[in-house]
Coordinates of C-alpha atoms and ligand atoms in Angstrom, one line a residue:
X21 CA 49.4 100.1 99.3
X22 CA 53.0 101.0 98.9
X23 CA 53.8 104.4 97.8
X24 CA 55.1 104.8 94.5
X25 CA 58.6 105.6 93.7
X26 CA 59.4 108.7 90.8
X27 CA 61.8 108.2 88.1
X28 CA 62.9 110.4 85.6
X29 CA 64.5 109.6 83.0
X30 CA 65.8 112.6 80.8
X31 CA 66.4 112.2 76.3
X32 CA 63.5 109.7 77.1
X33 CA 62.6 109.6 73.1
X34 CA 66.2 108.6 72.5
X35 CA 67.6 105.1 71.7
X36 CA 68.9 104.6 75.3
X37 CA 65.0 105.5 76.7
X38 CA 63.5 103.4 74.5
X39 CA 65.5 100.5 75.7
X40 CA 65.3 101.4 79.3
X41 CA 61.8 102.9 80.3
X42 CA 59.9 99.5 79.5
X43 CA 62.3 97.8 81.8
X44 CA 61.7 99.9 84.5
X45 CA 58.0 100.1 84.1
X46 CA 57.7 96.6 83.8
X47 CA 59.2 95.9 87.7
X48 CA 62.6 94.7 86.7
X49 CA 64.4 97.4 88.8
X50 CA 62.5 98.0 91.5
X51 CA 60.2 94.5 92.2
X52 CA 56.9 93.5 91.3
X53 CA 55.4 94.8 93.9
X54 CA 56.3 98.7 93.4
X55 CA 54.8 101.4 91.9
X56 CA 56.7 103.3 89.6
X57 CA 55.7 106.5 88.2
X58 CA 57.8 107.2 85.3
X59 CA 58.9 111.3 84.6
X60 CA 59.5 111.6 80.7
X61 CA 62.0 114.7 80.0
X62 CA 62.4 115.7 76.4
X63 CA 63.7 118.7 74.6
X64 CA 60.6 120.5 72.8
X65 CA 61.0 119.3 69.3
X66 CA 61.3 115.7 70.9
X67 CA 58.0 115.9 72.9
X68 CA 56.0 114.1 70.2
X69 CA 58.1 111.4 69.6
X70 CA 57.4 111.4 73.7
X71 CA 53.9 111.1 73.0
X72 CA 54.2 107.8 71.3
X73 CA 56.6 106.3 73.5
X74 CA 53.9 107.1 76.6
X75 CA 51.2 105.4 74.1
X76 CA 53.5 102.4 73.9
X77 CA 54.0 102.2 77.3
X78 CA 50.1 102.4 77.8
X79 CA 49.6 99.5 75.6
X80 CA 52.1 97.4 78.1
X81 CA 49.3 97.4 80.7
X82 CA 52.5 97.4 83.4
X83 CA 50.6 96.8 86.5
X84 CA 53.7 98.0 88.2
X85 CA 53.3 101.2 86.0
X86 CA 51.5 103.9 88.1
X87 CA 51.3 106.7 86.3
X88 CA 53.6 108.5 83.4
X89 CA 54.2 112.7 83.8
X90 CA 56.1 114.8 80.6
X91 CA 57.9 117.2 80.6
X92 CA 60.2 119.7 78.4
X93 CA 63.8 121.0 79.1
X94 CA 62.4 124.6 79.4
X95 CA 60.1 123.5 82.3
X96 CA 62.8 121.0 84.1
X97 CA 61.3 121.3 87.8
X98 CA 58.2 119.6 86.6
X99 CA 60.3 117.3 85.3
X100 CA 61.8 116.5 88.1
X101 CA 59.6 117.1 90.9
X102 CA 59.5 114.8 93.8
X103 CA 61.5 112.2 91.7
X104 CA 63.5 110.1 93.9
X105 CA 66.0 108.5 90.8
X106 CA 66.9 111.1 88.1
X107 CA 68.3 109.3 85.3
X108 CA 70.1 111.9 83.0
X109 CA 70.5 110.6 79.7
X110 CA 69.8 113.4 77.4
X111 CA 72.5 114.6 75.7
X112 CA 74.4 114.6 72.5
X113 CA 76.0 111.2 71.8
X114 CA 79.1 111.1 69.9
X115 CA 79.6 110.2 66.2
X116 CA 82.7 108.2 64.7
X117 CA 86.0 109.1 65.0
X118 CA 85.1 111.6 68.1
X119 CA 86.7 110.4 71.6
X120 CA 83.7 111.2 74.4
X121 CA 85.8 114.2 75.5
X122 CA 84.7 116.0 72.4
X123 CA 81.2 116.7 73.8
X124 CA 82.4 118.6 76.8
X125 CA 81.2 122.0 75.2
X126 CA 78.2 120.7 73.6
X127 CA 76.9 118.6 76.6
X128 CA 78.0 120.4 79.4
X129 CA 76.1 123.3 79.5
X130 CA 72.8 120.8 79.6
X131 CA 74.4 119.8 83.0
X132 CA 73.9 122.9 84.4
X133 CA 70.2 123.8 84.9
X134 CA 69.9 119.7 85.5
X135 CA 71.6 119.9 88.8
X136 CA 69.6 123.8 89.4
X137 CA 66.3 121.6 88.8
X138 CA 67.3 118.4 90.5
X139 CA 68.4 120.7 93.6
X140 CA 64.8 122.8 93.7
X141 CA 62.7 120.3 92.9
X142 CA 63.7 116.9 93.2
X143 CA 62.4 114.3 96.4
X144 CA 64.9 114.8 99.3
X145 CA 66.2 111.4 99.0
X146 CA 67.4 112.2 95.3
X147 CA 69.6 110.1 94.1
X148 CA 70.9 110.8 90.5
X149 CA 73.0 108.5 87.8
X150 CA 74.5 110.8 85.1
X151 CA 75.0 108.5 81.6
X152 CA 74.9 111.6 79.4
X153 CA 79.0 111.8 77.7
X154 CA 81.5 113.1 78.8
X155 CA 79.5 111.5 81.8
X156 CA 81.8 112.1 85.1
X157 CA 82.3 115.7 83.9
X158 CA 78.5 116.4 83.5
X159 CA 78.1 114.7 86.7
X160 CA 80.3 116.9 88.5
X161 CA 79.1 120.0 86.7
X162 CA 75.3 119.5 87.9
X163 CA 76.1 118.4 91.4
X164 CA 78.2 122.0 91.8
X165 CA 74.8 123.6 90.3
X166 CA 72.5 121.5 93.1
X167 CA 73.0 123.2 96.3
X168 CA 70.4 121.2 97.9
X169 CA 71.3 118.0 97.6
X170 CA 74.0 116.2 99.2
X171 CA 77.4 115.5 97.0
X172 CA 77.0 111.0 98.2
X173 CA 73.7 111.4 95.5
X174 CA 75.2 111.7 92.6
X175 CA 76.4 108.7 90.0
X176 CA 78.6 108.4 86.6
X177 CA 78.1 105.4 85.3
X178 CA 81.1 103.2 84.8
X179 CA 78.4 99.8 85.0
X180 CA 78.7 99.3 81.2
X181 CA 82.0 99.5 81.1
X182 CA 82.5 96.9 84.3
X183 CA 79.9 94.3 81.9
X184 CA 82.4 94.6 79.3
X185 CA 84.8 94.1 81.3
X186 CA 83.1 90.9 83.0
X187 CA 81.9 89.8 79.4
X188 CA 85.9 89.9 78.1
X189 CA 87.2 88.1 81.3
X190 CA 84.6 85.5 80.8
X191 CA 84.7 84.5 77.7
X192 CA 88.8 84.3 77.7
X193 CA 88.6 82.1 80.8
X194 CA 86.0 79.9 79.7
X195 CA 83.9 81.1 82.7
X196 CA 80.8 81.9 82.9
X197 CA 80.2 85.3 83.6
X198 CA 78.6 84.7 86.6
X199 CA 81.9 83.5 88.2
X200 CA 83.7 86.6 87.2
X201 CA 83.1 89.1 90.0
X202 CA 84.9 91.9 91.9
X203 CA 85.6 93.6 88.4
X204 CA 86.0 97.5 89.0
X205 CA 86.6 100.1 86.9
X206 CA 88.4 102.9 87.6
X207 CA 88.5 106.7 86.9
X208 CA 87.3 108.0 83.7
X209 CA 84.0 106.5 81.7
X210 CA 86.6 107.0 78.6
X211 CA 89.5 105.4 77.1
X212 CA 91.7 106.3 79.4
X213 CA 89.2 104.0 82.3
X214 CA 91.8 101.4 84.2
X215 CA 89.8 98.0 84.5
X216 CA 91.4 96.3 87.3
X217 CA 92.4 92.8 86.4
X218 CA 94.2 92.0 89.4
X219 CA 91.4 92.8 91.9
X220 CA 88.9 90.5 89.6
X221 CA 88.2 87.3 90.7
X222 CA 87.3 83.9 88.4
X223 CA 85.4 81.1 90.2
X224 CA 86.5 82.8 93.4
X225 CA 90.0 83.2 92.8
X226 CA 92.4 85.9 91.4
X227 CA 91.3 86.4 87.7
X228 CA 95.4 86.3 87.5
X229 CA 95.8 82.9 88.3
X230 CA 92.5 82.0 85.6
X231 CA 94.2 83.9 83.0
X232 CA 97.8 83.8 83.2
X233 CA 98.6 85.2 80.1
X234 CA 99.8 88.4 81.8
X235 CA 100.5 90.2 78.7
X236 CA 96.7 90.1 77.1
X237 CA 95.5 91.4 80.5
X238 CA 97.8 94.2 80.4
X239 CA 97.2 95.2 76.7
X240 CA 94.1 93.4 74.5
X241 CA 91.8 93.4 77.7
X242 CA 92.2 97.1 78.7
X243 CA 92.3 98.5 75.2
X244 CA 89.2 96.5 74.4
X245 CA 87.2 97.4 77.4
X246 CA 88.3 101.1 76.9
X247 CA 87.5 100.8 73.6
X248 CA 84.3 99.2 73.3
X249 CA 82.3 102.0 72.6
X250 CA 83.7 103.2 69.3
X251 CA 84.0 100.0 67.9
X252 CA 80.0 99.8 68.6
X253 CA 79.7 103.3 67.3
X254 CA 81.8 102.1 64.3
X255 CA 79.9 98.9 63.7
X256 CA 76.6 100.2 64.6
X257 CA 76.8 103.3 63.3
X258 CA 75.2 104.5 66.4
X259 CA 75.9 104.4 69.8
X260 CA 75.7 101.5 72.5
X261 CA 71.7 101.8 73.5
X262 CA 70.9 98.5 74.9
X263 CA 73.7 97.5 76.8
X264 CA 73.7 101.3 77.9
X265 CA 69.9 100.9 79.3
X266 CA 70.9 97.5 81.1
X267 CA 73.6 99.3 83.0
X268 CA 71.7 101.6 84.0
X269 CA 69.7 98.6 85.4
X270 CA 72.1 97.2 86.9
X271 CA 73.6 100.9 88.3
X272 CA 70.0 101.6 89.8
X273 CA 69.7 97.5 91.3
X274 CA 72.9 97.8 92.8
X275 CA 72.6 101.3 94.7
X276 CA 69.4 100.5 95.4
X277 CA 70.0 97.1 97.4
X278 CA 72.7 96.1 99.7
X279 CA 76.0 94.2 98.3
X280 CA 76.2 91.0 98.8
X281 CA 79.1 90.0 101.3
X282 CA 82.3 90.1 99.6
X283 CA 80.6 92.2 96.0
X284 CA 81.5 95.2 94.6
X285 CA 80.0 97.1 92.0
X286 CA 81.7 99.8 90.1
X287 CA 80.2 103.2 89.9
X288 CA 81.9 107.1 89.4
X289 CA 81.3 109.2 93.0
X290 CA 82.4 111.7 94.3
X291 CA 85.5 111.1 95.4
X292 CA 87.1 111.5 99.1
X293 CA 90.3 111.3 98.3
X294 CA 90.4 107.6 99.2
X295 CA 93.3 106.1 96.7
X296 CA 94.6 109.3 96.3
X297 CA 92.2 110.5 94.1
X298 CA 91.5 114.8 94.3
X299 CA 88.7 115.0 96.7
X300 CA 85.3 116.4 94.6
X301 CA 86.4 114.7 91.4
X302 CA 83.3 112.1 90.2
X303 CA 86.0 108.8 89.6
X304 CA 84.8 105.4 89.5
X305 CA 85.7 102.6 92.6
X306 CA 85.1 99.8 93.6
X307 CA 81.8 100.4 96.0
X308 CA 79.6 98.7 98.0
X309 CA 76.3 99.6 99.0
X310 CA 73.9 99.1 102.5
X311 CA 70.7 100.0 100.3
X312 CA 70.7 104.0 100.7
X313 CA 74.4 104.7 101.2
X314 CA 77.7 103.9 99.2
X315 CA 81.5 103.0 100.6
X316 CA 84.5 102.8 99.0
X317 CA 86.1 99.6 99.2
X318 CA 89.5 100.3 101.3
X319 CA 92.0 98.3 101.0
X320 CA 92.7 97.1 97.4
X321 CA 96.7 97.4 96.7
X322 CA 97.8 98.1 93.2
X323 CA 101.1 97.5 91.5
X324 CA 103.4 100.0 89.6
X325 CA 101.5 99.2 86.1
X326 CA 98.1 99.5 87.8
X327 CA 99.0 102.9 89.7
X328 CA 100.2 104.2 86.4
X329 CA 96.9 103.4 85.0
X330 CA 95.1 104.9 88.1
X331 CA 96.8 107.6 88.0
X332 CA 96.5 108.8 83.6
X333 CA 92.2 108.5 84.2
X334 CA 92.6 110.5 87.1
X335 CA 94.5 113.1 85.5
X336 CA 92.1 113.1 82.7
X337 CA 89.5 113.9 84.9
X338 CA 90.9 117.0 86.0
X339 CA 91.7 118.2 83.0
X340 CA 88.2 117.6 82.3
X341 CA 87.1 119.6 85.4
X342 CA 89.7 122.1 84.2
X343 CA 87.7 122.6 80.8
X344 CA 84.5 123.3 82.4
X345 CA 85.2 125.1 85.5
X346 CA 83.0 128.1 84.4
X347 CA 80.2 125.8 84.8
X348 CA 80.9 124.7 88.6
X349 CA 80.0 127.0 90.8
Ligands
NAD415 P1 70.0 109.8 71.4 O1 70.5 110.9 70.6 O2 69.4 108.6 70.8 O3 69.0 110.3 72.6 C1 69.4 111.4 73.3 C2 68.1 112.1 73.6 O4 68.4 113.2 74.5 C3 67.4 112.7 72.4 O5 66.1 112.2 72.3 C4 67.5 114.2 72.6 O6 66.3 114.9 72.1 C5 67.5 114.2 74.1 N1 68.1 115.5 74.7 C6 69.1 116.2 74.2 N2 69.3 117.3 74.9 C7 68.4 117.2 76.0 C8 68.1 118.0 77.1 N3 68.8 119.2 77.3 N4 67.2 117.6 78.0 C9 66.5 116.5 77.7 N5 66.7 115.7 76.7 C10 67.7 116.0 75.8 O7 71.3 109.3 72.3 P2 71.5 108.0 73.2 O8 72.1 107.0 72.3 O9 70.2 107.7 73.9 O10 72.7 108.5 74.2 C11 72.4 109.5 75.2 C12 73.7 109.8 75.9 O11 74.2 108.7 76.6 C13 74.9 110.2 75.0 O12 75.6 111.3 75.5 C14 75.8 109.0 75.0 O13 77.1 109.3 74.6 C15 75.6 108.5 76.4 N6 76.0 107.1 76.7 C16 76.6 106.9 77.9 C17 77.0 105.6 78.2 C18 77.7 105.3 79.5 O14 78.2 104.2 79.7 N7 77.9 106.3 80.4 C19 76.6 104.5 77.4 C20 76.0 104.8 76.2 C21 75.6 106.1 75.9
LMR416 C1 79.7 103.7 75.4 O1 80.6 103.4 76.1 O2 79.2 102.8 74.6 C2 79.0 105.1 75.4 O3 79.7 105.9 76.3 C3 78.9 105.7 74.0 C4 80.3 106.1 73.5 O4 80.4 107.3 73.0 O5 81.2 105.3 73.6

């Protein structure tokens, strides 16, 4: 009998959870054949909407689904303990006409007794994906506040963005999106996040010489990409949930298993200082993973336009990190 693997998934009762924890109860993430015990976190005035999501998810009959624990933010470490994933989603998500940077004040503070919790309680293979906005910056704030646990654990996620950014190329080239690989996003999960074009590839070849229309790569695709969430906040009135939830899928498929020879996948770490970027800073790469541990893919040139690019997220995220440094320890 294989042993079950822990997930929690924190703002469970919100419109992200609700389109994720079915997924991952029903064995898309981790295979039919593996347990999943699912930890619910909720703040206390959500805990009853909790109740009837858990009664929804009993009335699944998930045979992958091996048990279902709840928990409320004033008692995080038994939210979190033994959990091999944390999946931090609770948070504040931002209304029209706010960029993602506006929640820094409101969010990050949630981000602190995360990582204290993650860090006391949490499995010792802990590996956590922060989707909560400003994502990167809470990411970095709750690794500083989780001593324990080693700074290679800890995810932004930049997967949703890298869809779009697949979805765009795709549907310009005629291509189906399944020929559109080696798409990474880099820096911030905001508008100022560089999808790399001239890394991407079409039908094995440089998405360049698919799409030669230079000038739409360099302004219509990036803008859209970086965009995308406020026009869904603006059309849906709400923000992405769905698309959100499969991300986080895909985040958790791809960390989870190795890269296919040639992949990359694109995910905010903590940075080495590879490209340049200021060692500690959470900035999405290109990555690759053997199943427990992540590389940065070396390597990849960039011209004077894409450096530029590079270079504003980056800067952005230490202005970021500049905002909050109260809150890293
Ligand atoms: P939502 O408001 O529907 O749900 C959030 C849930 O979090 C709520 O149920 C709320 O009660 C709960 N919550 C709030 N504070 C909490 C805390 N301290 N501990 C536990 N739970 C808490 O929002 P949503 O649409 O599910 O979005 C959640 C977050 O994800 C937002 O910050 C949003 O901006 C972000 N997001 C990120 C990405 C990305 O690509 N990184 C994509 C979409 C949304
Ligand atoms: C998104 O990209 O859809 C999310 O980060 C929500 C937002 O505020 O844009």
């Amino acid at each position: 009998m294989t042993a079950p693997i822990r997930v929690a998934v924190t703002g469970a009762a919100g419109q992200i959870g609700y389109s994720l924890l079915f997924r991952i109860a029903s064995g898309q993430v981790f295979g039919p054949d593996q347990p999943v015990i699912l930890h619910l976190v909720e703040i206390p005035p959500a805990m009853s909407a909790l109740d009837g999501v858990e009664m929804e998810l009993d009335d699944c009959a998930f045979p992958t689904l091996a048990g279902v624990v709840k928990a409320d933010s004033d008692h995080l470490e038994d939210g979190f303990a033994d959990c091999n994933y944390v999946l931090c989603v609770g948070s504040v998500p931002r209304g029209k006409g706010m960029e993602r940077s506006d929640l820094i004040r409101i969010n990050g503070p949630i981000f602190t007794s995360t990582g204290q919790a993650i860090s006391s309680a949490a499995a010792s293979d802990v590996r956590v994906l922060v989707v909560g906005n400003p994502c990167n910056t809470n990411c970095l704030i709750a690794m500083n506040n989780a001593p324990n646990v080693p700074n290679d654990r800890w995810y932004a996620m930049t997967m949703l963005d890298q869809n779009r950014a697949i979805s765009q190329l795709a549907q310009k080239s005629g291509q189906p999106v399944s020929e559109v690989t080696n798409m990474t996003i880099w820096g911030n999960h905001s508008a100022t996040q560089y999808p790399d074009f001239y890394n991407a590839k079409i039908d094995g070849k440089p998405a360049t010489e698919v799409i030669t229309d230079e000038a739409w790569l360099q302004g219509e695709f990036i803008s859209t990409v970086q965009k995308r969430g406020a026009a869904i906040i603006q059309a849906r009135g709400a923000s992405s949930a769905a698309s959100a939830a499969n991300g986080i899928i895909d985040t958790v498929k791809a960390i989870a298993n190795p890269t296919a020879a040639g992949a990359t996948f694109s995910a905010a770490v903590c940075s080495d200082g590879s490209y340049g970027v200021d060692e500690g800073l959470i900035s999405s790469f290109p990555l690759t993973s053997d199943g427990k541990n992540w590389s940065i893919v070396q390597g990849q040139s960039h011209n004077e336009f894409a450096q530029a690019k590079i270079d504003a997220t980056v800067a952005e995220l230490k202005e970021e990190r500049d905002t909050v440094k109260d809150l890293l320890k």
